[in-house]
Short mmCIF file of C-alpha atoms and ligand atoms in Angstrom, two decimals:
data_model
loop_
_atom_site.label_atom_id
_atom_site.label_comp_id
_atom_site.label_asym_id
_atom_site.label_seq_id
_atom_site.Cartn_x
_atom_site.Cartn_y
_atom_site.Cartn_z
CA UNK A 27 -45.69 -9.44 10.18
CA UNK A 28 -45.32 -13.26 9.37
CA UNK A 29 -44.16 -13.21 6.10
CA UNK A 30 -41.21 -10.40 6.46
CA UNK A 31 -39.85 -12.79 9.62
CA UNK A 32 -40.10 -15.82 7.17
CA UNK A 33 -38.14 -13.67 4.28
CA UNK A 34 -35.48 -11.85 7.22
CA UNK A 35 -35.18 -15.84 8.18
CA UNK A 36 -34.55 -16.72 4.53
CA UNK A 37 -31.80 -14.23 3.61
CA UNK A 38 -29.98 -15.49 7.06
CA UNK A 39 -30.03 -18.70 5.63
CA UNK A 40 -28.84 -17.47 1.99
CA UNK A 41 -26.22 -15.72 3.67
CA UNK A 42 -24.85 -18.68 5.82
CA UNK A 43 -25.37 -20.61 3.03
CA UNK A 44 -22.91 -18.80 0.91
CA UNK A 45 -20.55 -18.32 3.67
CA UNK A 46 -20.27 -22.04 4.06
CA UNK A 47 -19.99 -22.05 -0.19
CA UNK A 48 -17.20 -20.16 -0.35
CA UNK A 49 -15.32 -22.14 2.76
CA UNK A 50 -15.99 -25.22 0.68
CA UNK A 51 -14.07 -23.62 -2.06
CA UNK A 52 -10.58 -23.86 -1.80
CA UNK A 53 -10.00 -23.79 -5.51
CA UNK A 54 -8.66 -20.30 -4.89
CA UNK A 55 -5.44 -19.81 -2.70
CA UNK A 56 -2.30 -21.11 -4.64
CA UNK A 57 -1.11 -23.48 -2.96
CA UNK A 58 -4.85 -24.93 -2.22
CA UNK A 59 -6.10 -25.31 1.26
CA UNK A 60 -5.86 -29.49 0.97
CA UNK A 61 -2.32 -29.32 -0.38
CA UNK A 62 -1.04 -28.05 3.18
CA UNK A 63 2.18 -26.38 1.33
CA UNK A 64 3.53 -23.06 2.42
CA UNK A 65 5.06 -21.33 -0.22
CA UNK A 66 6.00 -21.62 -4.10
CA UNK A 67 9.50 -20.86 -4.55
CA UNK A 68 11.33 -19.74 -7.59
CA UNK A 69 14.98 -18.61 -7.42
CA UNK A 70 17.02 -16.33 -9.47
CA UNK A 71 18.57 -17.79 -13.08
CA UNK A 72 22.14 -17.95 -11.37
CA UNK A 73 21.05 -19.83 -8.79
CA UNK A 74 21.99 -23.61 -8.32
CA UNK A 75 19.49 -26.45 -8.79
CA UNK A 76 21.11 -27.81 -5.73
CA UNK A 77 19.02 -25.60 -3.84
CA UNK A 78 15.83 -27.29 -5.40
CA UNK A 79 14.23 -25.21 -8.37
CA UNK A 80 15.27 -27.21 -11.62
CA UNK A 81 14.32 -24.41 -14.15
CA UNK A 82 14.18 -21.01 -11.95
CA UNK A 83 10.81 -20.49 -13.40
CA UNK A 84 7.16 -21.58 -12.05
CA UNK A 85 4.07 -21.17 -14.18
CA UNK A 86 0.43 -21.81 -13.03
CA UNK A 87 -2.41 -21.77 -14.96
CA UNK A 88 -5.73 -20.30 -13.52
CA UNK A 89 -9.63 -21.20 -14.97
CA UNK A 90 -12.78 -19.47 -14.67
CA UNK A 91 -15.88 -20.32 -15.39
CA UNK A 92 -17.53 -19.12 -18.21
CA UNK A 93 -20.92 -18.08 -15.88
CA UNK A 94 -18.50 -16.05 -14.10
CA UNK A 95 -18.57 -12.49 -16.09
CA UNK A 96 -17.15 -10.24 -13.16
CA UNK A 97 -13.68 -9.01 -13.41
CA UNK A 98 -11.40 -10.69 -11.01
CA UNK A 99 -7.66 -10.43 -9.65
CA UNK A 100 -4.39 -12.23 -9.28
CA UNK A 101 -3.29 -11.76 -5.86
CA UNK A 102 0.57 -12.08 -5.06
CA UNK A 103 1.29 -12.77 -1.42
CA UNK A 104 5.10 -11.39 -0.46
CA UNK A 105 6.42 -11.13 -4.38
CA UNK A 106 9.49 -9.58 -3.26
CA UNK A 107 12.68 -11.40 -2.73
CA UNK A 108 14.24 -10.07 0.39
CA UNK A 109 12.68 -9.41 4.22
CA UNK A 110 10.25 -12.10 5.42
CA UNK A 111 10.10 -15.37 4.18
CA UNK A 112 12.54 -15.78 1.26
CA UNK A 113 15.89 -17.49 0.81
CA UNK A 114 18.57 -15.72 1.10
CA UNK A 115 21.68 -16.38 -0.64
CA UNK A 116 25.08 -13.86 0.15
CA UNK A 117 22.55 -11.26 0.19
CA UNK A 118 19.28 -10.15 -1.55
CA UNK A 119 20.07 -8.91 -4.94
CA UNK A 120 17.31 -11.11 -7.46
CA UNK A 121 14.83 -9.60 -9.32
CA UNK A 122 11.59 -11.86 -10.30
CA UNK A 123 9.38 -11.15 -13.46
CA UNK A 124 5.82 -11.89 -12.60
CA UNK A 125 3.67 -11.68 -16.06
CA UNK A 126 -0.19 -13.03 -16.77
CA UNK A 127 -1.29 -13.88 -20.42
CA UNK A 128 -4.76 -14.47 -21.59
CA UNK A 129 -6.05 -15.31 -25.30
CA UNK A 130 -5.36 -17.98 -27.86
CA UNK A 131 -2.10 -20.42 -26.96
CA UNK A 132 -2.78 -20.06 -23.68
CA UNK A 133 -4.67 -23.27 -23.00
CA UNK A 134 -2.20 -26.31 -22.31
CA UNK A 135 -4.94 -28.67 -23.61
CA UNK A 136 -4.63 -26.94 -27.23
CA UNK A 137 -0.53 -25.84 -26.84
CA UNK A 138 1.92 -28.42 -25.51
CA UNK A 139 4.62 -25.55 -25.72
CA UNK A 140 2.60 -23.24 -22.86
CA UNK A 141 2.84 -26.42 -20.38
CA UNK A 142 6.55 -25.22 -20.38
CA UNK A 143 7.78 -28.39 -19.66
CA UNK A 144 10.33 -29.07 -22.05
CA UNK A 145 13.65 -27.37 -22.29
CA UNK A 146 14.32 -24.79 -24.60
CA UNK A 147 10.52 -23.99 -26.27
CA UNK A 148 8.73 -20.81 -25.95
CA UNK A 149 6.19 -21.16 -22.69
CA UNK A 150 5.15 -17.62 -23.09
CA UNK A 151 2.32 -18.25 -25.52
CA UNK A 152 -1.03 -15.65 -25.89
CA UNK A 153 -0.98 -12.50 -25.03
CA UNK A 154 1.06 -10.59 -22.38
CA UNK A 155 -2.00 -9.02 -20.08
CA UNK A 156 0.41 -7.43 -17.11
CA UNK A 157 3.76 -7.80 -15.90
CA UNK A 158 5.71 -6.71 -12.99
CA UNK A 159 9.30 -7.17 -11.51
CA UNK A 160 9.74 -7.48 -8.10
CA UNK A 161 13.41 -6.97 -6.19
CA UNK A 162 13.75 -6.55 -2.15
CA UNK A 163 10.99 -4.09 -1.81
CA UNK A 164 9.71 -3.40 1.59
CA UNK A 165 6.91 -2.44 0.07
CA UNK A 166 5.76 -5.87 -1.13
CA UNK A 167 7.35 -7.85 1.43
CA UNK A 168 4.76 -9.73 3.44
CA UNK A 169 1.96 -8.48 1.77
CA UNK A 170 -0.42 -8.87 -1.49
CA UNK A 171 0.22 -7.12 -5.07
CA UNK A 172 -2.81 -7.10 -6.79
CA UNK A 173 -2.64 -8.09 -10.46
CA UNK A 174 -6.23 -6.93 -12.97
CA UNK A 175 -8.97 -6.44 -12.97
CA UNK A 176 -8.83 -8.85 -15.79
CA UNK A 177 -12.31 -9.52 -18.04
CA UNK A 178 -12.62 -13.45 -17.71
CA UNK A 179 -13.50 -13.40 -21.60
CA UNK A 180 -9.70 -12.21 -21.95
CA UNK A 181 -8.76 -16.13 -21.45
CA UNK A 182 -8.43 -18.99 -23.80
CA UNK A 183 -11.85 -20.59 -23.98
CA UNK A 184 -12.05 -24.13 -23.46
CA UNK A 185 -15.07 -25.94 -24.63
CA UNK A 186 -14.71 -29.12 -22.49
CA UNK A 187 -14.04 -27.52 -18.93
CA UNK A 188 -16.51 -24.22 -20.10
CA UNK A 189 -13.90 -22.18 -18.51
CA UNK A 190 -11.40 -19.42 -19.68
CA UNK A 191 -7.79 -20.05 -19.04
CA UNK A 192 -5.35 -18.01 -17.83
CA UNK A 193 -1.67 -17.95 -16.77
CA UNK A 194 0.71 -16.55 -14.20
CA UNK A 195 4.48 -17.20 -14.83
CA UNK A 196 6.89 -16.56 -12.07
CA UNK A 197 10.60 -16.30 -13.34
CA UNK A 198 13.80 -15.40 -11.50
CA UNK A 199 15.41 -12.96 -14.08
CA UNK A 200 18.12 -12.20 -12.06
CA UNK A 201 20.44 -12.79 -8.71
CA UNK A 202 20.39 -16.20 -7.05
CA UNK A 203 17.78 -15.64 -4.49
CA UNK A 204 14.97 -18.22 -3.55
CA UNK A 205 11.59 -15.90 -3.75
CA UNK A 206 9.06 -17.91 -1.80
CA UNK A 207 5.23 -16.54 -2.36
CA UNK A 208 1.47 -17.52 -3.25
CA UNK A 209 -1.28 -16.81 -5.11
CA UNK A 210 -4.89 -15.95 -4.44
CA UNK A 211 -7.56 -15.67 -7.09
CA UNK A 212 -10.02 -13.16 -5.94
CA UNK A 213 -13.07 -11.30 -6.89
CA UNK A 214 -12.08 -8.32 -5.25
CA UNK A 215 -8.72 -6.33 -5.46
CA UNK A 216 -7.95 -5.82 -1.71
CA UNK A 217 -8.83 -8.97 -0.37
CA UNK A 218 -9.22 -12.24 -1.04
CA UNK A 219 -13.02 -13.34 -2.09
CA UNK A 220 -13.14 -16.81 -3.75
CA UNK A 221 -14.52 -17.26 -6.93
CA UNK A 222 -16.98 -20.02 -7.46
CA UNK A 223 -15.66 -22.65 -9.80
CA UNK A 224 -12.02 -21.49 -10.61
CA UNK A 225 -9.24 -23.25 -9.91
CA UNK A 226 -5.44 -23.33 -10.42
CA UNK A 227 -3.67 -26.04 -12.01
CA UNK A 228 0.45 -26.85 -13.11
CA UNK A 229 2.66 -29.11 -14.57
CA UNK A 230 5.90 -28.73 -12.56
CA UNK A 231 5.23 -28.20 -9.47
CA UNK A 232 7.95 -26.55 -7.39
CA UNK A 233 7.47 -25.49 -3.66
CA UNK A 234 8.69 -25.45 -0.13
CA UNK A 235 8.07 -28.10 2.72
CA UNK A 236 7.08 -26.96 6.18
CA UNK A 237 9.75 -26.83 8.73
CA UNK A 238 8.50 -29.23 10.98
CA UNK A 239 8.30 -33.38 11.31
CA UNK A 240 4.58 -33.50 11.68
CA UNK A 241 3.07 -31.83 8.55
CA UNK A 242 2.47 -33.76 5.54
CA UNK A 243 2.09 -31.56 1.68
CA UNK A 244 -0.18 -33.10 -0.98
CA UNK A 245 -1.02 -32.57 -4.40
CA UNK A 246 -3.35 -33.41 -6.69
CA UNK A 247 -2.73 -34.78 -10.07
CA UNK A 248 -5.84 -35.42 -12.01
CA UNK A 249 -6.34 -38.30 -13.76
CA UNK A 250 -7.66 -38.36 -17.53
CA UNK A 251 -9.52 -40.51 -19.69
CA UNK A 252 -7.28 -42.75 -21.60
CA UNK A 253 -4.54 -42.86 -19.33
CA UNK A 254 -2.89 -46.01 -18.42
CA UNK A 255 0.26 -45.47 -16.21
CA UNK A 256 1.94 -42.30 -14.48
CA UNK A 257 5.10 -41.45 -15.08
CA UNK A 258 6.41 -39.47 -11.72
CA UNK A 259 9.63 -37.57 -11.50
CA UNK A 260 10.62 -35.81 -8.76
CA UNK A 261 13.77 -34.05 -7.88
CA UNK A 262 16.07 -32.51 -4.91
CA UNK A 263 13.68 -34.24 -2.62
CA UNK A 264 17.07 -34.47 0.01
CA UNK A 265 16.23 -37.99 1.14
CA UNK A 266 13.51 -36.73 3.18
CA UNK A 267 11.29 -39.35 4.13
CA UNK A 268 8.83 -41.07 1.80
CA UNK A 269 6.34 -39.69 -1.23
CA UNK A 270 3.11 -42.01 -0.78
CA UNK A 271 0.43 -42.11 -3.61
CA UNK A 272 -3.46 -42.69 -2.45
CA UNK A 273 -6.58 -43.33 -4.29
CA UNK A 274 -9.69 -44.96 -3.95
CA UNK A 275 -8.04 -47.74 -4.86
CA UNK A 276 -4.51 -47.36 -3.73
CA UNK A 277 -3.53 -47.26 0.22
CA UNK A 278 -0.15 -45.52 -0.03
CA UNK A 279 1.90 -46.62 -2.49
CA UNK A 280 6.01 -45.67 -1.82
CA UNK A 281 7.39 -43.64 -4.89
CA UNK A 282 10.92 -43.89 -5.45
CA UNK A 283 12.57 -40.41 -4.25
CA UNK A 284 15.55 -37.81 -5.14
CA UNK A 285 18.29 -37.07 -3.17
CA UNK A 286 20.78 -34.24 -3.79
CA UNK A 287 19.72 -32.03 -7.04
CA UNK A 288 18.97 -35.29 -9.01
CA UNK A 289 15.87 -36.49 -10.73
CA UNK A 290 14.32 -39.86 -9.36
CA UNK A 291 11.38 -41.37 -11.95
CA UNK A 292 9.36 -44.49 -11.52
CA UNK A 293 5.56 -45.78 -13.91
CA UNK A 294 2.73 -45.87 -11.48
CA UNK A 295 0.07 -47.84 -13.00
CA UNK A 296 -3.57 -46.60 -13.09
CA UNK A 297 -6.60 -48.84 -12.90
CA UNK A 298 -9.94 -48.51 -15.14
CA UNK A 299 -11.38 -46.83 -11.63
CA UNK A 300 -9.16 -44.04 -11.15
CA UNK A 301 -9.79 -42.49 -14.33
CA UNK A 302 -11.40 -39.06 -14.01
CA UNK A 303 -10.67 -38.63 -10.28
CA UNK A 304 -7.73 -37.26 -8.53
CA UNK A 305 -4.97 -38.80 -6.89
CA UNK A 306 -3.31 -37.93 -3.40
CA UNK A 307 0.74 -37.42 -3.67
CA UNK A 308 1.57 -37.44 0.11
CA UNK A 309 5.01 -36.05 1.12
CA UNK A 310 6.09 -36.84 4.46
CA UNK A 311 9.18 -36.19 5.93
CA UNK A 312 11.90 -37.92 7.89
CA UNK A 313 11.77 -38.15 11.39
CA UNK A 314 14.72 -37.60 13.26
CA UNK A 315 17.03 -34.65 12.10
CA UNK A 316 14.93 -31.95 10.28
CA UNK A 317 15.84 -31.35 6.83
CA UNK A 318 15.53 -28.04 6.66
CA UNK A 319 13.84 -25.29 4.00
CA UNK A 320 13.16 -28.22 1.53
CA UNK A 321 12.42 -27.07 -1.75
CA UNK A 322 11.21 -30.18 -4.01
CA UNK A 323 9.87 -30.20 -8.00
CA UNK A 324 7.16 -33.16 -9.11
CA UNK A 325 5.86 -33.61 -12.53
CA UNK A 326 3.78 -36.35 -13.95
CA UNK A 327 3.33 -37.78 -17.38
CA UNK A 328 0.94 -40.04 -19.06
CA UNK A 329 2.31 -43.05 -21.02
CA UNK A 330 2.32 -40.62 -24.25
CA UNK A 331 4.50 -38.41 -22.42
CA UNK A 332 1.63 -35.55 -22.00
CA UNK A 333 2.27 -33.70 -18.88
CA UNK A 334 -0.48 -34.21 -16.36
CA UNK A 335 -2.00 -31.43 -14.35
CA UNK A 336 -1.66 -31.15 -10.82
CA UNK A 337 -5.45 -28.60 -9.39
CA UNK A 338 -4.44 -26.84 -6.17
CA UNK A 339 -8.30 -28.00 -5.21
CA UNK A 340 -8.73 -31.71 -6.06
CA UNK A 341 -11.18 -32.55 -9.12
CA UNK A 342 -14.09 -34.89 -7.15
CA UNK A 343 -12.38 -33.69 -3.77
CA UNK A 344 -9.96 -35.52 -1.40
CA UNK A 345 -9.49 -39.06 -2.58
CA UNK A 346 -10.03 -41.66 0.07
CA UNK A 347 -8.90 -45.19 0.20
CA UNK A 348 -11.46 -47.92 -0.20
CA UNK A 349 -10.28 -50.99 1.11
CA UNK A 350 -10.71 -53.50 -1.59
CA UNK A 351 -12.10 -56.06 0.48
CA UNK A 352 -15.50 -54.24 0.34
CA UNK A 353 -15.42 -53.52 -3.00
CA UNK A 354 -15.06 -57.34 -3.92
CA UNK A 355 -16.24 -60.29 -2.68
CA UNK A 356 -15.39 -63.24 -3.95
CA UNK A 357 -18.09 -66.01 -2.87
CA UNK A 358 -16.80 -69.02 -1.20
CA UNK A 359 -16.78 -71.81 -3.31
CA UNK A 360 -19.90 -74.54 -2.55
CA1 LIG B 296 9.65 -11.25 1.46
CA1 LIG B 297 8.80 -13.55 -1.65
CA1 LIG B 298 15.37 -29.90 -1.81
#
């Protein structure tokens, strides 16, 4: 009898072991569980910047690891534009072109052009894997369309993160609509099952603030070898509040921010010790009178000019101050 308790007792602990492994993963909801942002939101091509999407377009890009050989699924939480959730503008009348590419040109690290960060190039690099457009459907309003299965070898391998990368592109083809939605990468079509060791990442990052004074949205840039100073640019913030920046080694520092459908930039310097760890962009908002459904963009360059990627689960986790004073100690002098 011994042994079969000892073995029951063992798969109880594999099991709670795994539940508690796929809590720790967060890598897979889009926005990520540490960001503590509600929505994405892209708006229809005739729609104004004003309103806070600069390019009425929002691509993400989605790894997998190469030990992961299941098929998996791109999850679309309310993809419609009209019901729940979305910004209206006159009335509902935007359509929104959701399309996922795998293959070669895919990978940002290999093809600048996919980043879609500059104006006027051709972001829609590999190969076209499914595509969908989305109006006001009650159909897909407040809940998931399922995207796949896709074949993770379908991606654009890339030898230094042993992952295949893929890539989601919102766009709002047409009306003036804001379509507010997430993502959730999944190993199963009807619900949402994290996969271990995927993640999401992007270069522009444009989403929607909670309504409220008290909740505070982060993200996650990732900082790379070889990088020296951070250029940030962020725009249609509406003067709400302050953007802080934390690392291990900085306690908050106060980034310049937009106003009214402008773009505010300022260099952020990076020391030898933040390289290869994320930092925390903190967005919290005024106190006081609530700006309301606050769409804002962010992206980040290096001192080349290379866009930097933002991971909707932080590489090396949350970053946490570390008050210099115990790192260094300078000895008093005899
Ligand atoms: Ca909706
Ligand atoms: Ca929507
Ligand atoms: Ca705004």
């Amino acid at each position: 009898m011994k042994p079969y308790i000892s073995r029951y007792c063992l798969l109880i602990l594999i099991f709670f072991l795994e539940l508690s492994d796929s809590s720790f993963l967060s890598g897979q909801p889009v926005p990520g569980k540490d960001e503590n942002i509600p929505f994405l939101v892209t708006f229809g091509k005739y729609g104004k910047t004003s309103w806070g999407d600069a390019n009425f377009y929002e691509i993400f890009f989605i790894s997998i690891l190469k030990d992961y050989t299941q098929p998996f699924y791109i999850r679309v939480f309310d993809p419609d534009c009209g019901g729940e959730y979305d910004e209206i503008q006159g009335v509902f009348d935007s359509k929104f072109l959701f399309s996922v590419y795998g293959g070669k040109g895919v990978d940002p690290d290999k093809n600048e052009d996919s980043k879609g960060l500059e104006k006027g190039v051709n972001y829609k690099t590999g190969n076209l894997l499914a595509s969908k457009v989305f109006g006001s459907e009650a159909k897909y309003d407040n809940k998931y369309y399922t995207f796949g299965p896709f074949n993770p070898a379908e991606g654009d391998y890339n030898e230094r993160w042993k992952s295949y990368i893929f890539k989601i592109i919102c766009e709002g083809v047409s009306g003036d609509d804001g379509n507010l939605y997430r993502y959730f990468i999944s190993r199963d079509q009807n619900s949402n099952l994290a996969i271990e060791g995927a993640n999401a990442f992007t270069y522009e990052y444009t989403f929607r603030m909670w309504n409220d004074f008290k909740s505070v949205a982060h993200i996650y840039p990732y900082v790379d070898t070889g990088v020296v100073f951070i250029k940030q640019s962020n725009f249609d913030w509406d003067n709400d509040g302050e953007i802080l920046v934390v690392s291990r080694y900085k306690q908050g520092i106060e980034v310049p921010i937009s106003n009214e459908d402008n773009w505010v930039s300022s260099n952020i310097p990076i020391e030898p010790a933040e390289i290869n760890s994320s930092l925390d962009f903190q967005f919290h908002k005024k106190q006081g009178e609530l700006v309301k459904n606050n769409n804002v963009v962010i992206t980040l360059k290096n001192q080349r000019g290379d866009g930097i990627k933002f991971y909707s689960s932080p590489i090396g986790g949350v970053p946490v101050y570390i008050p210099k004073t115990n790192i260094t100690k300078i000895p008093p002098k005899k």
